[in-house]
Amino acid sequence: MNTSRSPLPVRVVALSGGVGGARLAAGLQQILAAGHLTVVVNTGDDFEHWGLTICPDLDTVLYNLAGIHNPETGWGRADESFQVLEEMERYGGEVWFRLGDRDLALHLRRTEWLRQGLSLTEITDRLRHMWAVPSRILPMCNEPVRTLVHTDEGDLPFQHYFVRRRCEPTLVALSFVGGEQARPTPDVLEALAEADLIVFGPSNPYVSLDPILSVPGMRAAIQRAPGPKVGVSPIVGGRALKGPAAKMMRELGELISPLTVVDHFGDLLDGFVIDQEDAALADAVILPTLVTDTIMVDGQAQARLAQEVVEFGLSLPVHPQR
Ligand code: FO1
């Protein structure tokens, strides 16, 4: 709990993928007044596995906001067991994607609700209420969008690239299958329109934030949103804190730098947050820049970074409606 200050009555929308974005979202939830945080989550990592619909980023955000995530990995549940996984191996099922027993109950229930015709938004809202999470967690869209990774070894569904192949194949390009038919949900559009601040979390720009931005109408909704937009760099000192962002940048012929992230999001951002390790780059960032310690080692660091990001964001000159 953020004991040092009173909760901020600031409506924040955070765009998030998995672990990095979820950690900042948990920090924002600590410092904002209850109900003032909305997290818009990437669903491009979703896939069908064991006959179930798995939504890793939605679950990672849910578990982090509920405080029940595995602190070592950032994803999956704490105090987890893998009895089902062990038995699945006996039956020749796929075991490269480690689904724990507690986690499995959620996938079973979500798949059942999807079959009953509930939307992913409705399902996610039921789950966050069951964990008494005060923040809204919104899938970017209700339609299925699947990130396809085009590599030098062929096309791989995202989890097969990310987990099964541990990101080894060389990235050539990315596509978001089903994206054309997707639309931002009414809840997402309303949250963006009402936000006092929009935060692009420290997530992988290519496979966590781009799928969100690629939903037709999403970029325009963000651009016309009245609140300032602040990005937080997922690259610190030439490396990604988690995941393949740096390797992807290199394979896409980009510099491994916060500057690449700023360029990538172009005119969507009003301000940018970089780590003190990259302080020398601050003058090269074409946006107002906050230089601070962005390494979220624990809950307190998450809350401190969140507080600084919010204060920085609210200090930015708000562009006239673009
Ligand atoms: N990531 C891994 O590297 N290995 C796994 O076995 C794995 C299992 C897993 C199960 C549930 C879940 O919600 C996430 C899981 N992840 C695993 C992480 C996941 O692949 C990534 O967090 C996202 O897809 C990218 O952010």
Coordinates of C-alpha atoms and ligand atoms in Angstrom, one line a residue:
M1 CA 0.0 0.0 0.0
N2 CA 1.3 3.5 -0.8
T3 CA 1.4 4.7 2.8
S4 CA 3.5 7.9 2.2
R5 CA 0.9 9.7 0.1
S6 CA -2.9 9.8 -0.3
P7 CA -4.1 7.8 -3.3
L8 CA -4.1 10.0 -6.4
P9 CA -7.6 10.7 -8.0
V10 CA -6.1 10.6 -11.5
R11 CA -7.6 8.4 -14.2
V12 CA -4.8 6.5 -15.9
V13 CA -5.0 4.1 -18.8
A14 CA -1.9 1.9 -19.1
L15 CA -1.2 -0.1 -22.3
S16 CA 0.5 -3.4 -21.3
G17 CA 1.9 -6.7 -22.5
G18 CA 3.3 -9.2 -20.1
V19 CA 5.7 -8.9 -17.2
G20 CA 7.2 -5.4 -17.6
G21 CA 3.9 -3.7 -18.2
A22 CA 2.2 -5.7 -15.5
R23 CA 4.8 -4.6 -12.9
L24 CA 4.3 -0.9 -13.7
A25 CA 0.5 -1.5 -13.6
A26 CA 0.8 -3.0 -10.1
G27 CA 2.8 0.2 -9.1
L28 CA 0.1 2.4 -10.6
Q29 CA -2.6 0.5 -8.7
Q30 CA -0.8 1.1 -5.4
I31 CA -0.6 4.9 -5.8
L32 CA -3.9 5.7 -7.6
A33 CA -7.3 6.0 -6.0
A34 CA -9.3 2.7 -6.3
G35 CA -10.9 2.3 -9.6
H36 CA -8.8 5.0 -11.3
L37 CA -6.5 2.5 -13.2
T38 CA -7.5 0.8 -16.4
V39 CA -5.0 -1.6 -18.1
V40 CA -5.5 -2.2 -21.8
V41 CA -3.8 -5.6 -22.5
N42 CA -2.3 -7.2 -25.6
T43 CA -4.1 -10.4 -26.7
G44 CA -1.8 -11.2 -29.6
D45 CA 0.0 -13.8 -27.5
D46 CA -3.2 -15.8 -27.0
F47 CA -3.3 -19.3 -28.4
E48 CA -5.2 -22.6 -28.2
H49 CA -3.4 -25.2 -26.2
W50 CA -4.6 -28.5 -24.7
G51 CA -8.0 -27.5 -26.2
L52 CA -8.0 -24.4 -24.0
T53 CA -7.8 -20.7 -24.9
I54 CA -4.8 -19.3 -23.1
C55 CA -4.4 -15.5 -22.6
P56 CA -0.9 -15.1 -21.1
D57 CA -0.8 -11.3 -20.9
L58 CA -4.3 -10.9 -19.5
D59 CA -3.4 -13.5 -16.9
T60 CA 0.0 -11.9 -16.1
V61 CA -1.7 -8.5 -15.5
L62 CA -4.5 -10.1 -13.4
Y63 CA -2.0 -12.1 -11.3
N64 CA 0.3 -9.1 -10.7
L65 CA -2.6 -6.8 -9.8
A66 CA -4.0 -9.4 -7.5
G67 CA -0.5 -10.0 -6.0
I68 CA -0.6 -13.7 -6.6
H69 CA 1.9 -13.9 -9.4
N70 CA 5.1 -15.9 -9.3
P71 CA 7.7 -13.3 -8.3
E72 CA 10.6 -15.2 -10.0
T73 CA 9.1 -15.4 -13.5
G74 CA 6.6 -12.6 -13.3
W75 CA 4.0 -14.9 -15.0
G76 CA 1.9 -17.7 -13.7
R77 CA 0.8 -18.2 -10.1
A78 CA 2.8 -18.2 -6.9
D79 CA 2.8 -21.4 -4.8
E80 CA 2.1 -23.4 -7.9
S81 CA 2.2 -27.1 -8.6
F82 CA 2.5 -29.0 -11.9
Q83 CA 0.7 -32.3 -11.2
V84 CA -1.4 -32.1 -14.4
L85 CA 1.6 -31.2 -16.5
E86 CA 3.5 -34.3 -15.2
E87 CA 0.5 -36.5 -16.0
M88 CA 0.1 -34.8 -19.4
E89 CA 3.7 -35.9 -20.3
R90 CA 2.7 -39.5 -19.6
Y91 CA -0.2 -39.2 -22.1
G92 CA 2.0 -37.7 -24.8
G93 CA 0.6 -34.2 -24.5
E94 CA 2.6 -31.0 -25.2
V95 CA 4.5 -29.9 -22.1
W96 CA 6.8 -27.2 -23.5
F97 CA 4.3 -24.5 -22.2
R98 CA 4.3 -24.9 -18.4
L99 CA 0.7 -24.7 -17.2
G100 CA 0.4 -25.0 -13.4
D101 CA -2.5 -26.6 -11.6
R102 CA -3.8 -23.4 -10.0
D103 CA -3.4 -21.5 -13.4
L104 CA -5.2 -24.3 -15.2
A105 CA -8.5 -23.7 -13.3
L106 CA -8.6 -20.2 -14.9
H107 CA -8.0 -21.5 -18.4
L108 CA -10.7 -24.2 -18.0
R109 CA -13.2 -21.6 -16.7
R110 CA -12.4 -19.0 -19.4
T111 CA -12.7 -21.6 -22.1
E112 CA -16.1 -22.7 -20.7
W113 CA -17.3 -19.1 -20.6
L114 CA -16.1 -18.4 -24.1
R115 CA -18.0 -21.5 -25.3
Q116 CA -21.1 -20.1 -23.5
G117 CA -20.7 -16.9 -25.7
L118 CA -19.3 -14.5 -23.1
S119 CA -16.9 -11.9 -24.4
L120 CA -13.2 -11.8 -23.4
T121 CA -14.0 -8.4 -21.8
E122 CA -16.8 -9.8 -19.7
I123 CA -14.7 -12.9 -18.7
T124 CA -11.7 -10.7 -17.7
D125 CA -14.0 -8.4 -15.6
R126 CA -15.5 -11.4 -13.8
L127 CA -12.0 -12.8 -13.0
R128 CA -10.6 -9.4 -11.7
H129 CA -13.7 -9.0 -9.4
M130 CA -13.2 -12.6 -8.1
W131 CA -9.7 -11.5 -7.0
A132 CA -11.0 -8.1 -5.7
V133 CA -8.7 -6.2 -8.1
P134 CA -9.8 -2.5 -7.9
S135 CA -8.5 -1.8 -11.4
R136 CA -10.2 -2.5 -14.7
I137 CA -8.4 -5.0 -17.0
L138 CA -9.5 -4.7 -20.6
P139 CA -8.5 -6.9 -23.5
M140 CA -7.5 -4.6 -26.4
C141 CA -10.4 -6.2 -28.4
N142 CA -12.8 -9.1 -28.1
E143 CA -12.0 -10.6 -31.5
P144 CA -9.1 -13.1 -31.7
V145 CA -5.9 -11.6 -32.9
R146 CA -2.8 -13.9 -33.1
T147 CA 0.8 -12.6 -33.5
L148 CA 2.6 -14.6 -36.2
V149 CA 6.3 -14.4 -36.1
H150 CA 8.0 -14.6 -39.5
T151 CA 11.5 -16.0 -39.0
D152 CA 14.4 -17.4 -41.1
E153 CA 13.0 -20.8 -40.1
G154 CA 9.4 -20.1 -41.3
D155 CA 6.3 -18.7 -39.6
L156 CA 5.8 -19.5 -35.9
P157 CA 2.8 -18.8 -33.7
F158 CA 4.0 -16.4 -31.0
Q159 CA 4.2 -18.8 -28.0
H160 CA 6.0 -21.4 -30.2
Y161 CA 8.6 -18.7 -31.0
F162 CA 8.8 -17.2 -27.6
V163 CA 8.6 -20.3 -25.3
R164 CA 9.1 -23.4 -27.4
R165 CA 12.0 -22.0 -29.5
R166 CA 13.1 -19.5 -26.8
C167 CA 13.2 -16.7 -29.4
E168 CA 16.2 -18.3 -31.2
P169 CA 15.1 -18.0 -34.8
T170 CA 16.0 -14.8 -36.6
L171 CA 13.0 -12.4 -36.7
V172 CA 12.1 -11.2 -40.2
A173 CA 8.7 -9.7 -39.7
L174 CA 5.6 -9.8 -37.6
S175 CA 1.9 -10.0 -38.5
F176 CA -1.2 -9.9 -36.4
V177 CA -3.6 -12.4 -37.9
G178 CA -7.3 -11.5 -37.5
G179 CA -6.3 -7.9 -36.7
E180 CA -8.3 -6.4 -39.7
Q181 CA -11.6 -7.8 -38.2
A182 CA -10.8 -6.5 -34.7
R183 CA -12.1 -3.3 -33.1
P184 CA -11.2 -1.6 -29.8
T185 CA -14.0 -2.5 -27.4
P186 CA -16.4 0.3 -26.2
D187 CA -14.8 0.0 -22.8
V188 CA -11.3 0.7 -24.2
L189 CA -12.6 3.6 -26.2
E190 CA -14.4 5.1 -23.2
A191 CA -11.3 4.6 -20.9
L192 CA -9.1 6.4 -23.4
A193 CA -11.5 9.3 -23.9
E194 CA -11.8 9.8 -20.1
A195 CA -8.1 9.3 -19.2
D196 CA -6.2 12.1 -17.5
L197 CA -3.0 10.2 -18.5
I198 CA -2.2 7.3 -20.9
V199 CA 1.0 5.3 -20.1
F200 CA 2.7 3.1 -22.7
G201 CA 4.2 0.5 -20.3
P202 CA 7.8 -0.8 -20.5
S203 CA 6.6 -3.7 -22.7
N204 CA 8.1 -5.0 -25.9
P205 CA 7.2 -2.4 -28.6
Y206 CA 6.9 -5.0 -31.4
V207 CA 5.0 -8.0 -29.8
S208 CA 3.3 -6.4 -26.8
L209 CA 2.4 -2.8 -27.8
D210 CA 2.2 -3.0 -31.6
P211 CA -0.6 -5.6 -31.5
I212 CA -2.6 -3.1 -29.4
L213 CA -1.9 -0.2 -31.7
S214 CA -2.6 -2.3 -34.8
V215 CA -6.3 -2.8 -33.8
P216 CA -8.0 -0.6 -36.5
G217 CA -9.1 2.7 -34.8
M218 CA -6.9 2.3 -31.7
R219 CA -4.1 4.7 -32.8
A220 CA -6.7 7.3 -33.7
A221 CA -8.5 6.8 -30.4
I222 CA -5.2 7.3 -28.5
Q223 CA -4.3 10.3 -30.6
R224 CA -7.6 12.1 -30.0
A225 CA -7.6 11.2 -26.3
P226 CA -7.3 14.5 -24.4
G227 CA -4.8 13.2 -21.8
P228 CA -1.0 13.3 -22.3
K229 CA 0.7 10.1 -23.5
V230 CA 3.9 8.9 -21.7
G231 CA 6.1 6.0 -22.8
V232 CA 8.4 4.1 -20.4
S233 CA 11.5 2.5 -22.1
P234 CA 11.7 -1.3 -21.9
I235 CA 15.4 -0.9 -23.0
V236 CA 18.0 0.0 -20.4
G237 CA 21.6 0.3 -21.2
G238 CA 21.4 -1.4 -24.5
R239 CA 19.5 -4.4 -23.3
A240 CA 15.9 -5.4 -22.5
L241 CA 15.2 -6.1 -18.9
K242 CA 13.0 -9.1 -19.9
G243 CA 12.3 -10.9 -23.1
P244 CA 13.5 -10.6 -26.7
A245 CA 13.0 -6.8 -27.4
A246 CA 16.8 -6.1 -27.8
K247 CA 17.3 -9.2 -30.0
M248 CA 14.3 -8.2 -32.1
M249 CA 15.6 -4.7 -32.5
R250 CA 19.0 -6.0 -33.7
E251 CA 17.4 -8.4 -36.1
L252 CA 15.2 -5.7 -37.5
G253 CA 18.3 -3.6 -38.1
E254 CA 17.5 -1.1 -35.3
L255 CA 19.8 0.4 -32.7
I256 CA 19.2 -1.2 -29.3
S257 CA 18.3 2.0 -27.6
P258 CA 15.5 3.9 -25.9
L259 CA 15.7 6.2 -29.0
T260 CA 14.5 3.4 -31.2
V261 CA 11.4 3.0 -29.0
V262 CA 10.7 6.8 -29.2
D263 CA 11.0 6.7 -33.0
H264 CA 8.9 3.5 -33.2
F265 CA 5.9 5.2 -31.5
G266 CA 6.4 8.4 -33.5
D267 CA 3.9 11.2 -32.7
L268 CA 1.8 9.2 -30.3
L269 CA 3.9 10.2 -27.3
D270 CA 4.1 13.5 -25.4
G271 CA 6.8 12.4 -23.0
F272 CA 9.2 9.6 -22.4
V273 CA 10.8 7.9 -19.4
I274 CA 14.3 6.5 -19.6
D275 CA 16.6 4.9 -17.0
Q276 CA 19.4 6.8 -15.3
E277 CA 21.8 4.4 -17.0
D278 CA 20.8 6.1 -20.3
A279 CA 20.9 9.7 -19.0
A280 CA 23.4 10.7 -21.7
L281 CA 20.7 10.0 -24.3
A282 CA 18.1 12.4 -22.7
D283 CA 19.1 15.3 -24.9
A284 CA 18.7 13.1 -28.0
V285 CA 15.1 12.3 -27.1
I286 CA 12.9 14.6 -29.2
L287 CA 10.3 14.6 -26.4
P288 CA 10.2 16.0 -22.8
T289 CA 12.1 13.3 -20.9
L290 CA 12.2 12.0 -17.4
V291 CA 15.4 10.3 -16.3
T292 CA 15.0 8.0 -13.3
D293 CA 15.6 4.6 -11.9
T294 CA 13.2 2.4 -13.9
I295 CA 14.3 -0.9 -12.5
M296 CA 11.3 -2.3 -10.6
V297 CA 13.0 -4.6 -8.2
D298 CA 10.1 -4.8 -5.7
G299 CA 6.6 -3.4 -5.0
Q300 CA 8.0 -0.3 -3.5
A301 CA 10.1 0.4 -6.6
Q302 CA 7.0 -0.2 -8.7
A303 CA 5.0 2.4 -6.7
R304 CA 7.9 4.9 -6.8
L305 CA 8.3 4.7 -10.6
A306 CA 4.5 4.8 -11.0
Q307 CA 4.3 8.0 -8.9
E308 CA 7.1 9.6 -10.9
V309 CA 5.6 8.7 -14.2
V310 CA 2.2 10.1 -13.2
E311 CA 3.6 13.3 -11.8
F312 CA 5.8 13.7 -15.0
G313 CA 2.9 12.9 -17.3
L314 CA 0.6 15.4 -15.6
S315 CA 3.3 18.1 -15.9
L316 CA 3.4 17.8 -19.7
P317 CA 1.9 20.5 -21.9
V318 CA -1.2 19.0 -23.4
H319 CA -1.2 19.1 -27.2
P320 CA -4.3 20.7 -28.7
Q321 CA -6.6 18.0 -30.1
R322 CA -4.6 16.6 -33.0
Ligands
FO1_1 N1 6.9 -18.3 -20.5 C1 7.9 -19.1 -20.6 O1 9.0 -18.7 -21.0 N2 7.8 -20.5 -20.4 C2 6.6 -21.0 -20.1 O2 6.5 -22.2 -19.9 C3 5.5 -20.1 -19.9 C4 4.2 -20.6 -19.4 C5 3.2 -19.6 -19.2 C6 2.0 -20.1 -18.7 C7 1.0 -19.1 -18.5 C8 1.2 -17.8 -18.7 O3 0.2 -16.9 -18.5 C9 2.4 -17.3 -19.2 C10 3.4 -18.3 -19.5 N3 4.7 -17.9 -19.9 C11 5.7 -18.7 -20.1 C12 4.9 -16.4 -20.2 C13 4.3 -16.1 -21.6 O4 4.8 -16.9 -22.6 C14 4.7 -14.6 -21.8 O5 4.6 -13.9 -20.7 C15 3.9 -13.8 -22.8 O6 3.2 -14.4 -23.7 C16 4.8 -12.7 -23.3 O7 4.7 -11.6 -22.4

